[in-house]
XYZ file of C-alpha atoms in Angstrom:
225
model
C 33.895 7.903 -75.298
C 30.641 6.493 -73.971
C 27.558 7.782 -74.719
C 26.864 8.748 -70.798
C 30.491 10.619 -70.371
C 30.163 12.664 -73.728
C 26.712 13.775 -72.569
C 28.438 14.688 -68.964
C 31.069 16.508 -70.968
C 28.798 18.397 -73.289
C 26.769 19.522 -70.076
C 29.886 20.622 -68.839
C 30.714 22.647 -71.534
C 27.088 24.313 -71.932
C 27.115 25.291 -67.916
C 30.985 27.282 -68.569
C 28.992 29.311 -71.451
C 26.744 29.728 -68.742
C 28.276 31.014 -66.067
C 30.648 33.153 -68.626
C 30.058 36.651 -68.134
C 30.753 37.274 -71.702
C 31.219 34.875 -74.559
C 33.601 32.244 -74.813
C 35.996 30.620 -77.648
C 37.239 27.116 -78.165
C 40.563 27.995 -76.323
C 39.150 29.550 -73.364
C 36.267 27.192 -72.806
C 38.892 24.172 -72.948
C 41.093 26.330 -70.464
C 38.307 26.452 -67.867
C 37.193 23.062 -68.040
C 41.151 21.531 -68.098
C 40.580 19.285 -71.604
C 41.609 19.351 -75.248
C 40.728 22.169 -77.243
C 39.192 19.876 -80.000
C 37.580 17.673 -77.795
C 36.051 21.150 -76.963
C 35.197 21.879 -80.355
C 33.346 18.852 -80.907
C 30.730 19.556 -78.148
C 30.651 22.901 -78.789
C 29.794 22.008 -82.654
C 27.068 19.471 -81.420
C 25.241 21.750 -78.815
C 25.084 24.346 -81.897
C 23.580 21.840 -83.922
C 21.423 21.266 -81.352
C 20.421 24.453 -80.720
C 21.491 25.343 -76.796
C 24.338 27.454 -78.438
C 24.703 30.109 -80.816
C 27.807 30.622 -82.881
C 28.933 34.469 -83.182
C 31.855 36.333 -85.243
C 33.549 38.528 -83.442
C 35.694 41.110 -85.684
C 39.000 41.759 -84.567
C 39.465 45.399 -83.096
C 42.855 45.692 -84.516
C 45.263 42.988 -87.138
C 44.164 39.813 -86.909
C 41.303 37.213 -88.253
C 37.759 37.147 -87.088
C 37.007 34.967 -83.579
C 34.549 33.008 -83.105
C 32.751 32.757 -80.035
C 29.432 30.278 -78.612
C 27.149 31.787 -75.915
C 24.278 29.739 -74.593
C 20.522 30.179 -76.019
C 18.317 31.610 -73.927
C 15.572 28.747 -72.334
C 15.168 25.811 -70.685
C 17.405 22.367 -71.795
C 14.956 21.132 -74.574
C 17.519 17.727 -74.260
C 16.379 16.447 -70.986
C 14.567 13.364 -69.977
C 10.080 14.138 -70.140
C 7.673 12.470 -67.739
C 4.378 12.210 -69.894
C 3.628 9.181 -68.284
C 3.758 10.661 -64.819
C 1.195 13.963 -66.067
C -1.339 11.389 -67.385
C -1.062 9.038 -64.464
C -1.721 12.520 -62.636
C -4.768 13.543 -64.448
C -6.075 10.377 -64.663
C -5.647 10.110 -61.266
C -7.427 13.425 -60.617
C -10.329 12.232 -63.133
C -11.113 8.715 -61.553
C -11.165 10.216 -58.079
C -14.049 12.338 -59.143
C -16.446 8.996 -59.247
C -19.143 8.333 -61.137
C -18.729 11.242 -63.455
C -15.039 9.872 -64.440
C -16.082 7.704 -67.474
C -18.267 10.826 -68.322
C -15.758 13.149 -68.447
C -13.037 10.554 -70.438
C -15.642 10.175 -73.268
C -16.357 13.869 -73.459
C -12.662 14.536 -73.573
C -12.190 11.706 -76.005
C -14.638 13.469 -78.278
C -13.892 16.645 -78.018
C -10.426 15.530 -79.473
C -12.023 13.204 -81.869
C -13.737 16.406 -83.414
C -10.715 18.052 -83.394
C -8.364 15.424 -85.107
C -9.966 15.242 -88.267
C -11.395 18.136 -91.430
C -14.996 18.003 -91.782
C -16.364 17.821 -95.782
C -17.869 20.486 -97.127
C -21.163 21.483 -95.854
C -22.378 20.244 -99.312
C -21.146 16.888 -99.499
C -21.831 13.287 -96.861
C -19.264 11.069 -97.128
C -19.756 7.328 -97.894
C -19.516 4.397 -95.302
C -16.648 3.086 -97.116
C -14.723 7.024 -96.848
C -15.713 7.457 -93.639
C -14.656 4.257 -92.438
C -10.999 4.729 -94.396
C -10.619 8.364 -92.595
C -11.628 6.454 -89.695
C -8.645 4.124 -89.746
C -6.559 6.523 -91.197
C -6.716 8.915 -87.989
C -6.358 5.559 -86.058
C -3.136 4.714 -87.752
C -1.802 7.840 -87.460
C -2.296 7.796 -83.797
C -0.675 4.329 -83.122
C -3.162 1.963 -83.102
C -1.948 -0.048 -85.719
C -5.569 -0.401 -87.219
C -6.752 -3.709 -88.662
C -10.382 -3.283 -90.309
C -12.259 -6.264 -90.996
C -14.815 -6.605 -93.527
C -14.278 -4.815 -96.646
C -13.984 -1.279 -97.558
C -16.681 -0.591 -94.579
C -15.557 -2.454 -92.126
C -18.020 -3.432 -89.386
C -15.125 -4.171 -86.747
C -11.502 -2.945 -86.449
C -8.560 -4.639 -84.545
C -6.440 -2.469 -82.922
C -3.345 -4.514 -82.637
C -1.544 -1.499 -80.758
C -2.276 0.773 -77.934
C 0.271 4.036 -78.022
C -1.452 4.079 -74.168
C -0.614 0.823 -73.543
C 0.548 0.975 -69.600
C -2.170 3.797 -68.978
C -4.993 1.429 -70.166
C -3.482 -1.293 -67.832
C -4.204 1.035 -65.190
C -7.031 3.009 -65.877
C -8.605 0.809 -68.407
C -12.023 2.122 -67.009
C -11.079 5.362 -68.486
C -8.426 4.957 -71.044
C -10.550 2.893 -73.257
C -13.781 4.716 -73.099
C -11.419 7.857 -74.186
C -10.828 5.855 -77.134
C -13.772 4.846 -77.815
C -15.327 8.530 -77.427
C -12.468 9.595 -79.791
C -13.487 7.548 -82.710
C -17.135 8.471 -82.105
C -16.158 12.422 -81.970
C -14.027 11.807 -85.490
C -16.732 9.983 -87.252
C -19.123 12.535 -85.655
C -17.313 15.763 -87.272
C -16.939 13.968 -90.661
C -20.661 13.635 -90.702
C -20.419 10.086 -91.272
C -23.108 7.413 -91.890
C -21.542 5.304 -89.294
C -20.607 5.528 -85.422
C -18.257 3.340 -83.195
C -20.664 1.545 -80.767
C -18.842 0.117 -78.617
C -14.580 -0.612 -77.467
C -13.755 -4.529 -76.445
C -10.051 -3.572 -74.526
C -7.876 -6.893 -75.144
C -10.627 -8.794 -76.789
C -7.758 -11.162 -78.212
C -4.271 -11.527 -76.971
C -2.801 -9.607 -79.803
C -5.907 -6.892 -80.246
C -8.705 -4.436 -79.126
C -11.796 -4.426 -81.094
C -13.925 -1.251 -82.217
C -17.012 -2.027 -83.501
C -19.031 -0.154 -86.230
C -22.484 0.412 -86.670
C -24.783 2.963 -89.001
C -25.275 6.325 -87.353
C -28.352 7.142 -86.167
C -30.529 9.216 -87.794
C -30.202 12.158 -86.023
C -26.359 11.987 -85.080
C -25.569 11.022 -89.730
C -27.983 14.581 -89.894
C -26.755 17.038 -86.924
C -24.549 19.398 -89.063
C -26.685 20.950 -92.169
């Protein structure tokens, strides 16, 4: 069975639970839909491991075994296709219609999530160039960026050698990358690190991006007490 027809079947099966008007067994789910009682079984196995249904035991009201029975989970069809891409190419949209404040409002996203990615130190304690930067391209990796650092243990560039936002920076490059490039400055930021990402070249080689690191400023290495 292909891959296309035993999802067809399997939705077929989930919308008789559905519409049941009380729960349903392998033989009378097969007799509604006019196929194989195992062939039954088998979807009705997978959409329980899936979740959408819920196997019950029904005790028998006079001789005879337990019956088992499937009704449907309440909630929406967590299988289904998603359209990420379409929301961000939506509020991107929405963003670079606003003007000159788009870039603005990227970078003050970007940080805000920057801040928000990573655990501070303790209140007592700065962390090193050479941790900072490694927390740095830690978050970076985890994220998809495929981070490259170049330089040592503090790095003064990294190459990015992939974008998890790839299409979206095609297309809104002029905010994409200045989201990234806020990002890494609202991470190093919240670590209270020694060092700040200056600046973002988007496809500086064929293969790469390149974020470039610099020492913090005074006053940004000393804003949390």
């Amino acid at each position: 069975m292909s891959g296309a027809h035993r999802s067809a079947r399997r939705r077929e099966v989930l919308d008789v639970l559905r519409t049941a008007a009380a729960p349903l067994g392998v033989a009378e789910t097969a007799e509604r839909i006019g196929v194989h009682a195992n062939t039954v079984r088998f979807h009705l196995e997978a959409l329980a491991g899936e979740g959408l249904v819920e196997r019950r035991v029904l005790e028998p009201s006079g001789p005879g075994r337990p019956r088992t029975v499937y009704v449907p989970r309440p909630g929406m069809d967590r299988g289904g296709t998603r359209s990420y891409r379409l929301l961000a190419q939506m509020l991107l949209g929405r963003i670079a219609a606003t003007g000159p404040d788009a870039r603005s409002t990227a970078m003050e996203a970007g940080r805000a999530w920057g801040r928000s990615l990573v655990e501070p130190p303790p209140p007592s304690r700065r962390p090193t160039p050479e941790e900072s930067a490694g927390r740095l391209v830690e978050l970076l990796d985890g994220l998809g960026f495929a981070p490259d650092p170049e330089g040592g243990t503090a790095p003064s560039r990294i190459r990015l050698r992939h974008c998890p936002f790839l299409e979206l920076a095609e297309e809104y490059g002029q905010l994409v990358c200045p989201l990234h490039l806020a990002l890494m400055q609202g991470a190093l930021a919240e670590l209270r690190a020694p060092l700040t990402a200056t600046d973002l070249e988007p496809f500086a080689e064929p293969d790469a991006c390149l974020a470039h690191l610099a020492p913090a400023p005074q006053q940004t290495a000393e804003r949390h007490p």
